PDB file of C-alpha atoms in Angstrom:
ATOM      1  CA  MET A   1      12.524  10.036  24.350  1.00  0.00           C
ATOM      2  CA  ARG A   2      11.341   8.982  20.256  1.00  0.00           C
ATOM      3  CA  GLU A   3       8.871  10.038  18.291  1.00  0.00           C
ATOM      4  CA  LEU A   4       6.838   7.494  16.664  1.00  0.00           C
ATOM      5  CA  SER A   5       4.295   9.596  13.894  1.00  0.00           C
ATOM      6  CA  HIS A   6       3.781  10.556  10.691  1.00  0.00           C
ATOM      7  CA  ARG A   7       4.115  14.262  10.316  1.00  0.00           C
ATOM      8  CA  ILE A   8       0.640  14.953   9.502  1.00  0.00           C
ATOM      9  CA  THR A   9       0.532  16.735   5.481  1.00  0.00           C
ATOM     10  CA  SER A  10      -2.227  17.441   3.658  1.00  0.00           C
ATOM     11  CA  GLY A  11      -2.250  15.181   0.340  1.00  0.00           C
ATOM     12  CA  MET A  12      -0.745  11.890   2.391  1.00  0.00           C
ATOM     13  CA  GLN A  13      -2.172   8.526   2.685  1.00  0.00           C
ATOM     14  CA  VAL A  14      -5.562   7.363   4.836  1.00  0.00           C
ATOM     15  CA  TYR A  15      -6.909   4.916   4.535  1.00  0.00           C
ATOM     16  CA  PRO A  16      -9.443   4.215   1.988  1.00  0.00           C
ATOM     17  CA  GLY A  17     -12.742   5.983   2.229  1.00  0.00           C
ATOM     18  CA  ASP A  18     -11.596   8.453   4.828  1.00  0.00           C
ATOM     19  CA  PRO A  19     -11.378  12.210   4.909  1.00  0.00           C
ATOM     20  CA  GLY A  20      -8.302  13.756   3.134  1.00  0.00           C
ATOM     21  CA  VAL A  21      -5.922  15.958   4.591  1.00  0.00           C
ATOM     22  CA  GLU A  22      -6.143  19.688   3.743  1.00  0.00           C
ATOM     23  CA  ILE A  23      -4.012  22.228   6.231  1.00  0.00           C
ATOM     24  CA  GLY A  24      -4.285  26.001   4.293  1.00  0.00           C
ATOM     25  CA  VAL A  25      -4.064  28.776   5.784  1.00  0.00           C
ATOM     26  CA  ALA A  26      -6.778  31.053   7.134  1.00  0.00           C
ATOM     27  CA  LEU A  27      -4.876  33.562   8.092  1.00  0.00           C
ATOM     28  CA  GLU A  28      -2.307  35.332   7.615  1.00  0.00           C
ATOM     29  CA  LEU A  29       0.593  37.261   9.276  1.00  0.00           C
ATOM     30  CA  ALA A  30       1.047  40.101   7.060  1.00  0.00           C
ATOM     31  CA  ARG A  31      -2.784  40.961   6.086  1.00  0.00           C
ATOM     32  CA  ASP A  32      -4.221  39.300   9.332  1.00  0.00           C
ATOM     33  CA  GLY A  33      -1.619  40.299  12.141  1.00  0.00           C
ATOM     34  CA  VAL A  34      -1.870  36.462  13.467  1.00  0.00           C
ATOM     35  CA  ASP A  35      -1.121  32.843  10.677  1.00  0.00           C
ATOM     36  CA  VAL A  36      -4.227  30.713  11.260  1.00  0.00           C
ATOM     37  CA  ALA A  37      -4.031  26.619   9.538  1.00  0.00           C
ATOM     38  CA  GLN A  38      -7.487  25.501   8.692  1.00  0.00           C
ATOM     39  CA  LEU A  39      -6.254  21.905   8.987  1.00  0.00           C
ATOM     40  CA  HIS A  40      -9.502  19.542   7.649  1.00  0.00           C
ATOM     41  CA  LEU A  41      -9.260  15.854   8.364  1.00  0.00           C
ATOM     42  CA  GLY A  42     -10.685  13.083   9.502  1.00  0.00           C
ATOM     43  CA  SER A  43     -10.508  11.411  13.203  1.00  0.00           C
ATOM     44  CA  HIS A  44      -8.348   8.056  11.983  1.00  0.00           C
ATOM     45  CA  THR A  45      -5.395  10.491  10.255  1.00  0.00           C
ATOM     46  CA  GLY A  46      -1.845   9.942  10.013  1.00  0.00           C
ATOM     47  CA  THR A  47      -0.984   8.174  13.562  1.00  0.00           C
ATOM     48  CA  HIS A  48      -4.076   7.321  15.336  1.00  0.00           C
ATOM     49  CA  LEU A  49      -6.798   5.986  17.788  1.00  0.00           C
ATOM     50  CA  ASP A  50      -9.261   3.678  17.650  1.00  0.00           C
ATOM     51  CA  ALA A  51     -11.648   4.390  20.437  1.00  0.00           C
ATOM     52  CA  PRO A  52     -14.051   1.823  20.847  1.00  0.00           C
ATOM     53  CA  SER A  53     -16.997   3.525  19.291  1.00  0.00           C
ATOM     54  CA  HIS A  54     -15.510   3.381  15.820  1.00  0.00           C
ATOM     55  CA  THR A  55     -17.107  -0.047  15.416  1.00  0.00           C
ATOM     56  CA  VAL A  56     -18.833  -0.686  17.968  1.00  0.00           C
ATOM     57  CA  SER A  57     -22.220   0.326  18.734  1.00  0.00           C
ATOM     58  CA  GLY A  58     -22.499   1.775  21.553  1.00  0.00           C
ATOM     59  CA  GLY A  59     -18.824   1.570  22.260  1.00  0.00           C
ATOM     60  CA  ARG A  60     -17.088   4.139  24.615  1.00  0.00           C
ATOM     61  CA  THR A  61     -15.483   7.523  22.898  1.00  0.00           C
ATOM     62  CA  THR A  62     -12.297   9.405  23.334  1.00  0.00           C
ATOM     63  CA  GLY A  63     -14.373  11.222  25.365  1.00  0.00           C
ATOM     64  CA  GLY A  64     -14.409   8.151  28.140  1.00  0.00           C
ATOM     65  CA  ILE A  65     -10.721   7.082  27.933  1.00  0.00           C
ATOM     66  CA  GLY A  66      -8.125   8.317  30.174  1.00  0.00           C
ATOM     67  CA  LEU A  67      -4.892   8.866  29.794  1.00  0.00           C
ATOM     68  CA  ASP A  68      -3.713   6.236  32.387  1.00  0.00           C
ATOM     69  CA  GLU A  69      -5.403   3.429  29.556  1.00  0.00           C
ATOM     70  CA  LEU A  70      -2.757   5.565  27.099  1.00  0.00           C
ATOM     71  CA  VAL A  71       1.193   5.109  28.949  1.00  0.00           C
ATOM     72  CA  GLY A  72       2.349   2.447  30.406  1.00  0.00           C
ATOM     73  CA  GLU A  73       4.832  -0.767  29.940  1.00  0.00           C
ATOM     74  CA  ALA A  74       4.652  -1.972  26.734  1.00  0.00           C
ATOM     75  CA  LEU A  75       5.838  -5.419  25.458  1.00  0.00           C
ATOM     76  CA  VAL A  76       7.022  -4.401  21.182  1.00  0.00           C
ATOM     77  CA  VAL A  77       7.647  -7.294  19.316  1.00  0.00           C
ATOM     78  CA  HIS A  78       9.278  -6.746  15.470  1.00  0.00           C
ATOM     79  CA  LEU A  79       8.942  -8.916  13.175  1.00  0.00           C
ATOM     80  CA  GLU A  80      10.821  -9.443  10.633  1.00  0.00           C
ATOM     81  CA  GLY A  81       9.715 -11.296   5.952  1.00  0.00           C
ATOM     82  CA  LEU A  82       6.325 -10.805   6.420  1.00  0.00           C
ATOM     83  CA  ALA A  83       5.224 -11.136   2.767  1.00  0.00           C
ATOM     84  CA  PRO A  84       2.158  -8.701   1.487  1.00  0.00           C
ATOM     85  CA  ARG A  85      -1.507  -9.050   3.250  1.00  0.00           C
ATOM     86  CA  GLN A  86       0.091 -12.905   5.305  1.00  0.00           C
ATOM     87  CA  ARG A  87      -1.960 -12.786   8.667  1.00  0.00           C
ATOM     88  CA  TYR A  88       0.916 -13.965  11.614  1.00  0.00           C
ATOM     89  CA  GLY A  89      -0.598 -15.524  14.979  1.00  0.00           C
ATOM     90  CA  VAL A  90       0.202 -16.355  18.088  1.00  0.00           C
ATOM     91  CA  ALA A  91       3.168 -18.291  16.516  1.00  0.00           C
ATOM     92  CA  GLU A  92       4.104 -15.704  15.003  1.00  0.00           C
ATOM     93  CA  LEU A  93       4.816 -13.513  17.834  1.00  0.00           C
ATOM     94  CA  ALA A  94       6.188 -16.261  20.390  1.00  0.00           C
ATOM     95  CA  THR A  95       9.298 -16.841  17.089  1.00  0.00           C
ATOM     96  CA  ALA A  96      10.319 -13.477  17.245  1.00  0.00           C
ATOM     97  CA  LEU A  97       9.928 -13.460  21.342  1.00  0.00           C
ATOM     98  CA  GLY A  98      12.593 -15.927  21.662  1.00  0.00           C
ATOM     99  CA  GLY A  99      10.249 -19.082  21.805  1.00  0.00           C
ATOM    100  CA  GLU A 100       6.709 -17.941  23.584  1.00  0.00           C
ATOM    101  CA  VAL A 101       4.396 -14.751  24.097  1.00  0.00           C
ATOM    102  CA  PRO A 102       4.722 -14.163  27.850  1.00  0.00           C
ATOM    103  CA  GLU A 103       1.676 -15.753  29.569  1.00  0.00           C
ATOM    104  CA  GLN A 104       0.839 -12.165  31.990  1.00  0.00           C
ATOM    105  CA  LEU A 105       1.609  -9.066  28.917  1.00  0.00           C
ATOM    106  CA  PRO A 106       1.940  -5.735  30.516  1.00  0.00           C
ATOM    107  CA  PRO A 107      -1.001  -3.463  28.424  1.00  0.00           C
ATOM    108  CA  ILE A 108       0.378  -2.576  25.935  1.00  0.00           C
ATOM    109  CA  VAL A 109       1.077  -4.577  23.046  1.00  0.00           C
ATOM    110  CA  VAL A 110       2.968  -3.027  19.602  1.00  0.00           C
ATOM    111  CA  VAL A 111       3.283  -5.040  16.514  1.00  0.00           C
ATOM    112  CA  ASP A 112       6.431  -3.803  13.711  1.00  0.00           C
ATOM    113  CA  THR A 113       5.924  -5.808  11.320  1.00  0.00           C
ATOM    114  CA  GLY A 114       8.762  -2.898   8.955  1.00  0.00           C
ATOM    115  CA  TRP A 115       5.579  -1.843   6.904  1.00  0.00           C
ATOM    116  CA  ALA A 116       5.589   1.728   8.501  1.00  0.00           C
ATOM    117  CA  SER A 117       8.235   2.151   5.345  1.00  0.00           C
ATOM    118  CA  ARG A 118       5.538   1.589   3.028  1.00  0.00           C
ATOM    119  CA  PHE A 119       3.362   4.417   4.829  1.00  0.00           C
ATOM    120  CA  GLY A 120       2.405   7.048   1.942  1.00  0.00           C
ATOM    121  CA  THR A 121       2.487   4.414  -1.386  1.00  0.00           C
ATOM    122  CA  ASP A 122      -0.222   1.836  -2.415  1.00  0.00           C
ATOM    123  CA  ALA A 123       2.706  -0.855  -0.515  1.00  0.00           C
ATOM    124  CA  ALA A 124       0.867   0.208   1.656  1.00  0.00           C
ATOM    125  CA  LEU A 125      -1.945  -0.914   1.008  1.00  0.00           C
ATOM    126  CA  GLU A 126      -1.063  -5.197   0.967  1.00  0.00           C
ATOM    127  CA  HIS A 127       0.177  -4.913   4.346  1.00  0.00           C
ATOM    128  CA  PRO A 128       0.337  -7.777   6.824  1.00  0.00           C
ATOM    129  CA  ALA A 129      -2.571  -8.486   9.403  1.00  0.00           C
ATOM    130  CA  ILE A 130      -2.990 -10.211  12.581  1.00  0.00           C
ATOM    131  CA  ASP A 131      -5.050 -13.262  13.397  1.00  0.00           C
ATOM    132  CA  PRO A 132      -8.054 -11.712  15.322  1.00  0.00           C
ATOM    133  CA  ASP A 133      -7.950 -15.963  17.273  1.00  0.00           C
ATOM    134  CA  ALA A 134      -4.281 -14.079  18.465  1.00  0.00           C
ATOM    135  CA  ALA A 135      -6.303 -10.688  19.281  1.00  0.00           C
ATOM    136  CA  THR A 136      -7.747 -12.631  21.442  1.00  0.00           C
ATOM    137  CA  GLU A 137      -5.320 -14.214  22.343  1.00  0.00           C
ATOM    138  CA  LEU A 138      -3.508 -11.753  23.556  1.00  0.00           C
ATOM    139  CA  LEU A 139      -6.810  -9.672  25.333  1.00  0.00           C
ATOM    140  CA  ARG A 140      -6.582 -12.705  27.483  1.00  0.00           C
ATOM    141  CA  ARG A 141      -3.023 -12.129  28.103  1.00  0.00           C
ATOM    142  CA  GLY A 142      -3.913  -8.731  29.413  1.00  0.00           C
ATOM    143  CA  MET A 143      -3.538  -6.623  26.376  1.00  0.00           C
ATOM    144  CA  ARG A 144      -5.677  -3.926  26.926  1.00  0.00           C
ATOM    145  CA  LEU A 145      -3.891  -1.537  23.733  1.00  0.00           C
ATOM    146  CA  LEU A 146      -2.575  -3.047  20.362  1.00  0.00           C
ATOM    147  CA  ALA A 147      -0.879  -1.120  18.473  1.00  0.00           C
ATOM    148  CA  VAL A 148       0.093  -1.838  15.027  1.00  0.00           C
ATOM    149  CA  ASP A 149       2.754   0.492  12.134  1.00  0.00           C
ATOM    150  CA  THR A 150      -0.115  -0.107   9.528  1.00  0.00           C
ATOM    151  CA  LEU A 151      -2.827   1.138   8.769  1.00  0.00           C
ATOM    152  CA  SER A 152      -5.074  -1.478  11.051  1.00  0.00           C
ATOM    153  CA  PRO A 153      -4.861  -4.453  12.072  1.00  0.00           C
ATOM    154  CA  ASP A 154      -7.287  -6.057   9.837  1.00  0.00           C
ATOM    155  CA  PRO A 155      -6.589  -6.228   6.029  1.00  0.00           C
ATOM    156  CA  THR A 156      -7.057  -3.173   4.637  1.00  0.00           C
ATOM    157  CA  GLY A 157      -9.972  -3.703   1.379  1.00  0.00           C
ATOM    158  CA  GLY A 158     -10.685  -6.998   3.420  1.00  0.00           C
ATOM    159  CA  ASP A 159     -14.273  -8.805   4.816  1.00  0.00           C
ATOM    160  CA  GLY A 160     -15.495  -6.532   7.421  1.00  0.00           C
ATOM    161  CA  PHE A 161     -12.935  -5.794  10.362  1.00  0.00           C
ATOM    162  CA  PRO A 162     -12.890  -8.453  12.467  1.00  0.00           C
ATOM    163  CA  VAL A 163     -10.185  -7.698  15.111  1.00  0.00           C
ATOM    164  CA  HIS A 164     -11.163  -4.481  15.604  1.00  0.00           C
ATOM    165  CA  ASP A 165     -14.451  -6.394  16.242  1.00  0.00           C
ATOM    166  CA  VAL A 166     -12.307  -8.198  18.323  1.00  0.00           C
ATOM    167  CA  VAL A 167     -10.433  -5.553  20.475  1.00  0.00           C
ATOM    168  CA  LEU A 168     -13.020  -2.768  20.123  1.00  0.00           C
ATOM    169  CA  GLY A 169     -15.373  -5.197  21.228  1.00  0.00           C
ATOM    170  CA  GLY A 170     -13.181  -6.220  24.761  1.00  0.00           C
ATOM    171  CA  ASP A 171     -13.544  -2.847  24.810  1.00  0.00           C
ATOM    172  CA  ALA A 172      -9.182  -2.577  24.176  1.00  0.00           C
ATOM    173  CA  LEU A 173      -8.351   0.174  21.795  1.00  0.00           C
ATOM    174  CA  ILE A 174      -6.309   0.281  19.143  1.00  0.00           C
ATOM    175  CA  VAL A 175      -2.942   2.919  17.495  1.00  0.00           C
ATOM    176  CA  GLU A 176      -3.380   2.915  13.970  1.00  0.00           C
ATOM    177  CA  ASN A 177       0.085   4.109  11.509  1.00  0.00           C
ATOM    178  CA  LEU A 178       2.814   4.025  14.181  1.00  0.00           C
ATOM    179  CA  THR A 179       6.670   4.729  12.468  1.00  0.00           C
ATOM    180  CA  GLY A 180      10.467   4.878  14.020  1.00  0.00           C
ATOM    181  CA  LEU A 181       9.699   1.442  15.766  1.00  0.00           C
ATOM    182  CA  GLU A 182      13.155  -0.726  14.182  1.00  0.00           C
ATOM    183  CA  GLY A 183      15.404  -0.961  17.670  1.00  0.00           C
ATOM    184  CA  LEU A 184      13.022  -0.239  19.816  1.00  0.00           C
ATOM    185  CA  PRO A 185      13.476  -2.239  22.992  1.00  0.00           C
ATOM    186  CA  GLU A 186      11.265  -4.959  24.089  1.00  0.00           C
ATOM    187  CA  ARG A 187       9.548  -3.823  26.874  1.00  0.00           C
ATOM    188  CA  VAL A 188       9.630   0.654  27.049  1.00  0.00           C
ATOM    189  CA  ARG A 189       8.091   3.028  27.914  1.00  0.00           C
ATOM    190  CA  ILE A 190       5.505   4.526  25.843  1.00  0.00           C
ATOM    191  CA  GLY A 191       2.943   7.149  24.953  1.00  0.00           C
ATOM    192  CA  PHE A 192      -0.123   8.597  23.384  1.00  0.00           C
ATOM    193  CA  PHE A 193      -1.167  11.232  23.404  1.00  0.00           C
ATOM    194  CA  PRO A 194      -4.614  12.038  20.598  1.00  0.00           C
ATOM    195  CA  LEU A 195      -6.395  15.726  20.584  1.00  0.00           C
ATOM    196  CA  PRO A 196      -8.969  16.033  23.671  1.00  0.00           C
ATOM    197  CA  ILE A 197     -11.925  15.822  21.189  1.00  0.00           C
ATOM    198  CA  ASP A 198     -15.253  13.328  22.478  1.00  0.00           C
ATOM    199  CA  ALA A 199     -15.193  10.954  19.338  1.00  0.00           C
ATOM    200  CA  ASP A 200     -14.272   7.689  17.068  1.00  0.00           C
ATOM    201  CA  GLY A 201     -10.861   8.528  17.196  1.00  0.00           C
ATOM    202  CA  ALA A 202      -8.325  10.827  17.541  1.00  0.00           C
ATOM    203  CA  PRO A 203      -4.718  11.641  15.932  1.00  0.00           C
ATOM    204  CA  VAL A 204      -1.770  10.592  18.632  1.00  0.00           C
ATOM    205  CA  ARG A 205       1.024  12.287  19.576  1.00  0.00           C
ATOM    206  CA  ALA A 206       2.811   8.592  19.604  1.00  0.00           C
ATOM    207  CA  VAL A 207       6.242   8.666  22.059  1.00  0.00           C
ATOM    208  CA  ALA A 208       8.655   5.898  23.602  1.00  0.00           C
ATOM    209  CA  PHE A 209       9.651   6.821  26.292  1.00  0.00           C
ATOM    210  CA  THR A 210      14.008   5.643  26.061  1.00  0.00           C
ATOM    211  CA  ASP A 211      16.186   7.499  28.357  1.00  0.00           C
TER     212      ASP A 211
END
């Protein structure tokens, strides 16, 4: 198995405007007989799941998402040489896949832009983003979960959330801030395991089953 999640730490990078992350001490072994940490973080901290309700009024919350939607065969697309804030579409995805995007996709599509290496820096805010028309086409071909290694599939600080509107508006799911994607095969089984909370999103432990 391979870990695909960023470790959650105090002060880690979050999407601009989201709550900061703080892990403190609530109880101490020497004083209280047990060690207990106190966590302060937003539902979209680190590697996390976006439920439809994140941007869609009346959309499903995490409590309405089954684990069967979060584990399955994935198509992994390794894009190379993307420029900061570049929009990539079906043409770029097809080139990375050797010429074409399969007409019938597995339920999970993972996009590796290489931007995970910039997580925690100002450069992470300048990540590439998928074109909304490409997201629409991926949904048409069977995708039900779009996973990216960037802060968002939309431009951070951009005008609105058109890719979120397409994917979450189609009652599909988004996972953001993956890491460790380099070298993964084009087809691999992946699981995203969120905290069992009923909310607009949740941090996930993302795992590729490579063995």
